[in-house]
Coordinates of N, CA and C in Angstrom, one line a residue:
X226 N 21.4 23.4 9.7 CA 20.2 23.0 10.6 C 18.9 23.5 9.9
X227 N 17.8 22.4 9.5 CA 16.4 22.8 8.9 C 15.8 22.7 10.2
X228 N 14.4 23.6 9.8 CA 13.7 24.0 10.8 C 12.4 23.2 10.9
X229 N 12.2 22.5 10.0 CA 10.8 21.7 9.5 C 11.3 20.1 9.3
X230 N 12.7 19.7 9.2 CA 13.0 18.4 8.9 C 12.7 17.6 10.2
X231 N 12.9 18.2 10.9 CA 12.5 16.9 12.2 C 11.1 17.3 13.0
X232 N 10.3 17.9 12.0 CA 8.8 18.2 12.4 C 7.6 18.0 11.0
X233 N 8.3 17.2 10.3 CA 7.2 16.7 8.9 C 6.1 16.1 9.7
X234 N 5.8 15.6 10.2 CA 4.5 15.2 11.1 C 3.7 16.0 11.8
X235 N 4.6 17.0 12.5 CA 3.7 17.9 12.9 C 3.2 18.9 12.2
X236 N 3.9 19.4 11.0 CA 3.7 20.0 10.2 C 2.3 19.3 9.1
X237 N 2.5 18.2 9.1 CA 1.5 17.4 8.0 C 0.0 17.7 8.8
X238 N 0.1 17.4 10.6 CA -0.9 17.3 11.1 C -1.4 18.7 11.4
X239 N -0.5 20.3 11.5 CA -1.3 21.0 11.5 C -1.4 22.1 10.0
X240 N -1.2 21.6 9.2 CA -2.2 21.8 7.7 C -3.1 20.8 7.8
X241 N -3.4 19.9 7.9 CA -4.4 19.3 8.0 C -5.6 19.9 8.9
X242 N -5.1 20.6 10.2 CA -6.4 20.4 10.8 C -6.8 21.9 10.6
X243 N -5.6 22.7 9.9 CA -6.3 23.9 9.1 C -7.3 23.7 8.0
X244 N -7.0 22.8 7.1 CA -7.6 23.1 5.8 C -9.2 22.7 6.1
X245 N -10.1 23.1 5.0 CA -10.6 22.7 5.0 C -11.2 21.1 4.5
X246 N -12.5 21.0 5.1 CA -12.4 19.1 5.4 C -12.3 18.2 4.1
X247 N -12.5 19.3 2.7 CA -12.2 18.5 2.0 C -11.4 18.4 1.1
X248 N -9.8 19.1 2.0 CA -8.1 18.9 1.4 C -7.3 18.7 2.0
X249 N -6.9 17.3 1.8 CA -5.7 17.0 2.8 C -4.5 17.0 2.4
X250 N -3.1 17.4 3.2 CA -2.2 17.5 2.5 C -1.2 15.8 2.9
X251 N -1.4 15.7 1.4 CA -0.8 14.0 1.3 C 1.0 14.2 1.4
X252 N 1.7 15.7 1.2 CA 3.5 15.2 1.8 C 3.9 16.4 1.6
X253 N 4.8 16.1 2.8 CA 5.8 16.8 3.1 C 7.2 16.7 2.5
X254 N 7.7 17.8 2.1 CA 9.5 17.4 1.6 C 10.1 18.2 2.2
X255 N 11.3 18.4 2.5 CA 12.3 19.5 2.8 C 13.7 18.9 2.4
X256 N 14.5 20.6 1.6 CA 15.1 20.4 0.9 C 16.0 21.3 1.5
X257 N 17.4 21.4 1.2 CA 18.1 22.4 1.8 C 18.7 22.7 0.5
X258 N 19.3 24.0 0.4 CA 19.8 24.7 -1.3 C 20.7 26.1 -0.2
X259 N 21.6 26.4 -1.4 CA 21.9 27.7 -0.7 C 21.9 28.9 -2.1
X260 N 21.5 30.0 -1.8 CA 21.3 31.2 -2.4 C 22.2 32.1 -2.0
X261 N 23.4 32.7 -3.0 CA 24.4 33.5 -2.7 C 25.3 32.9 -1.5
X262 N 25.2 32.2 -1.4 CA 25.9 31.2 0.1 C 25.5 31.1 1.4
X263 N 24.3 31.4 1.5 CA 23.3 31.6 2.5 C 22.5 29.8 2.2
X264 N 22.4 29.6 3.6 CA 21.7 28.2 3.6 C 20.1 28.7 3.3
X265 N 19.7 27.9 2.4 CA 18.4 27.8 2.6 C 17.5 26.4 2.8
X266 N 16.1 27.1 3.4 CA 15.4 25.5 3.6 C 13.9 25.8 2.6
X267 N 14.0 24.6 1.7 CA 12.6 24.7 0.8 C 11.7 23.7 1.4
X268 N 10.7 24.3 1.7 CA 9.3 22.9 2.3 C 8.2 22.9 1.4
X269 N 8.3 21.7 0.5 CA 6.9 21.4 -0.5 C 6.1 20.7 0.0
X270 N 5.2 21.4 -0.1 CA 3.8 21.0 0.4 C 2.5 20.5 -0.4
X271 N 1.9 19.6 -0.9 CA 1.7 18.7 -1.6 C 0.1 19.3 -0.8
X272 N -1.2 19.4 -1.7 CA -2.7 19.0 -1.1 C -3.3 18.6 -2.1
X273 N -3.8 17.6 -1.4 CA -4.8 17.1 -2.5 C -6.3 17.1 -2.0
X274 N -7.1 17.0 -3.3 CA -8.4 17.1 -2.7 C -9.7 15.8 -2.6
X275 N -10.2 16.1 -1.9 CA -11.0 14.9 -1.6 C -12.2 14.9 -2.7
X276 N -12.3 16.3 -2.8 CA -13.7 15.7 -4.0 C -13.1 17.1 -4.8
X277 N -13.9 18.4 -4.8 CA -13.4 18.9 -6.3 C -12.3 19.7 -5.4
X278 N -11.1 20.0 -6.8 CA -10.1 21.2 -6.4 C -10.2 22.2 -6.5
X279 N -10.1 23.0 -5.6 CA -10.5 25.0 -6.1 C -10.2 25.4 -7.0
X280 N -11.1 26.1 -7.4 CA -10.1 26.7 -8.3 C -10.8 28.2 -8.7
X281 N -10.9 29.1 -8.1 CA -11.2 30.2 -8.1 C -9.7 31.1 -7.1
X282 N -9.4 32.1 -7.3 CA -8.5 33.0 -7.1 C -8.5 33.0 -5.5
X283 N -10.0 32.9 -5.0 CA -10.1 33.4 -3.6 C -10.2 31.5 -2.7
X284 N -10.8 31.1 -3.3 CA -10.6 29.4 -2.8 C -9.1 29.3 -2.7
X285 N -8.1 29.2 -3.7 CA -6.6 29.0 -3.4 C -5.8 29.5 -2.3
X286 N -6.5 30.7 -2.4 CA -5.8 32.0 -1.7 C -6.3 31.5 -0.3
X287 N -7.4 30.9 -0.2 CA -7.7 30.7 1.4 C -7.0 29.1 2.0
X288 N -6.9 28.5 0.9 CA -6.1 27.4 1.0 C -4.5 27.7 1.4
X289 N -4.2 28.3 0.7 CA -2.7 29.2 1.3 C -2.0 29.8 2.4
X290 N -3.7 30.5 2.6 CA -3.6 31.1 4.3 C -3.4 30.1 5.0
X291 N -4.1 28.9 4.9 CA -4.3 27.9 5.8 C -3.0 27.0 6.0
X292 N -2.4 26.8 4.5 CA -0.8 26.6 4.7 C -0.4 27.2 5.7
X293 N 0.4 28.5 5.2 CA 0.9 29.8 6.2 C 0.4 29.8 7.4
X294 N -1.0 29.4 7.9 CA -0.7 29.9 9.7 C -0.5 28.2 10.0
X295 N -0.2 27.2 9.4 CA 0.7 26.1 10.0 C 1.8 26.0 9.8
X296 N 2.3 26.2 9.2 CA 3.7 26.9 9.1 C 4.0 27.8 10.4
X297 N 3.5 29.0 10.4 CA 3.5 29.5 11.5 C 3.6 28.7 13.0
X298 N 2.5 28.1 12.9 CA 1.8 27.1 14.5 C 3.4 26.2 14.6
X299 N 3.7 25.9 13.0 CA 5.3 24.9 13.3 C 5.9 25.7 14.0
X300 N 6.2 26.2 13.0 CA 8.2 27.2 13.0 C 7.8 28.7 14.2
X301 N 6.8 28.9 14.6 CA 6.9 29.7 15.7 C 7.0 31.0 15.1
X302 N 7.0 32.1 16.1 CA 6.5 33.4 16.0 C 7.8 34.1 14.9
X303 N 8.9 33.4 15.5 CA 10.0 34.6 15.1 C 10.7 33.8 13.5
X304 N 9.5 33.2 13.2 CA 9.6 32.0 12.1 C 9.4 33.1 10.9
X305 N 9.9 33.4 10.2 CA 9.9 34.3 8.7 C 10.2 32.9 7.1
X306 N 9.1 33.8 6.2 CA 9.6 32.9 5.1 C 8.8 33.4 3.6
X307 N 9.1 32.7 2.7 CA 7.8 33.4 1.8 C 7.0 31.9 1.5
X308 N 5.6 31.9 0.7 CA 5.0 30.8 0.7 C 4.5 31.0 -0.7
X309 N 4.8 30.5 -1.5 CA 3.9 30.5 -2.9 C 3.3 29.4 -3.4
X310 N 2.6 28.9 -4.3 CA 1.7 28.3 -5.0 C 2.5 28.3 -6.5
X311 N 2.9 26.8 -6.5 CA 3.7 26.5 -7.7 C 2.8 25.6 -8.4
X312 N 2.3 26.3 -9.6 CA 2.3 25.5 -11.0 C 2.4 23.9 -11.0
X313 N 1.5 23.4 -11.3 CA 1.7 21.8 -11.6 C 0.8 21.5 -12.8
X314 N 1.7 20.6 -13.5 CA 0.8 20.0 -14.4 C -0.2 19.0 -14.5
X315 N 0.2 18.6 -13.0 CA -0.8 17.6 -12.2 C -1.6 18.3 -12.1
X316 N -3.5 18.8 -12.3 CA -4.7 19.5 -11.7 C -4.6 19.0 -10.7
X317 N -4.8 17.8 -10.4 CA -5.2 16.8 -8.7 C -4.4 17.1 -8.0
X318 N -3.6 18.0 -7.9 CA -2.7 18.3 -6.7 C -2.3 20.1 -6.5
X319 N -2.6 20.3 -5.3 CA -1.7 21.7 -5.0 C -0.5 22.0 -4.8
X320 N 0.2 22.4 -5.3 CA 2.0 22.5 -4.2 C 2.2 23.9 -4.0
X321 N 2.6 24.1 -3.0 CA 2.9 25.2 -2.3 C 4.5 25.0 -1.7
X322 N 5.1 25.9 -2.1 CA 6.5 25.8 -1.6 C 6.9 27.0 -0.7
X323 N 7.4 26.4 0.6 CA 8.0 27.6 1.1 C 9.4 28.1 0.9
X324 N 9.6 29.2 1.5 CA 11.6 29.5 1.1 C 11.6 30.3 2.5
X325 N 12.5 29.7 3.1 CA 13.3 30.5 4.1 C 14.3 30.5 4.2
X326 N 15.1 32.0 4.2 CA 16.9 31.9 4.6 C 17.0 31.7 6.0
X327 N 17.8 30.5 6.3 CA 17.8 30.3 7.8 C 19.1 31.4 8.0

């Protein structure tokens, strides 16, 4: 059972109405994997920007937050996970991946 696969919509719409107005997040994935035999669910999170990309330490970092509390607003209070900022060699895009062991 994933926690975000049958809420990519809602999830899309509240990073969106987190971020700021000029980064939208263009997709949603969810992937399921297991770790040590523990199910897991990975949600990549895709933003892209409307005019320039951040790129200062504290710009990303607030971009992140903004991920994280929709995540949160999805998956609810008792919702745990970690959320990182993965590397792309795409510049025009952000990804952020979450990991949760359900």
């Amino acid at each position: 059972m994933t926690l975000f696969d049958n809420h990519k919509a809602d999830l899309i719409e509240a990073i969106n109405q987190e971020l700021p107005r000029n980064l939208i997040c263009s997709r949603v994935d969810v992937q399921m994997t297991t770790d040590h035999g523990a199910p897991v669910e990975l949600v990549y999170i895709d933003v892209k920007p409307l005019a320039k990309m951040p790129e200062s330490f504290s710009q990303r970092e607030r971009v992140r937050r903004c991920v994280a509390d929709a995540l949160l607003a999805v998956g609810g209070a008792e919702f745990h996970g970690i959320l990182v900022e993965e590397k792309q060699d795409d510049q025009s895009v952000m990804r952020f991946v979450h990991r949760a062991v359900l």
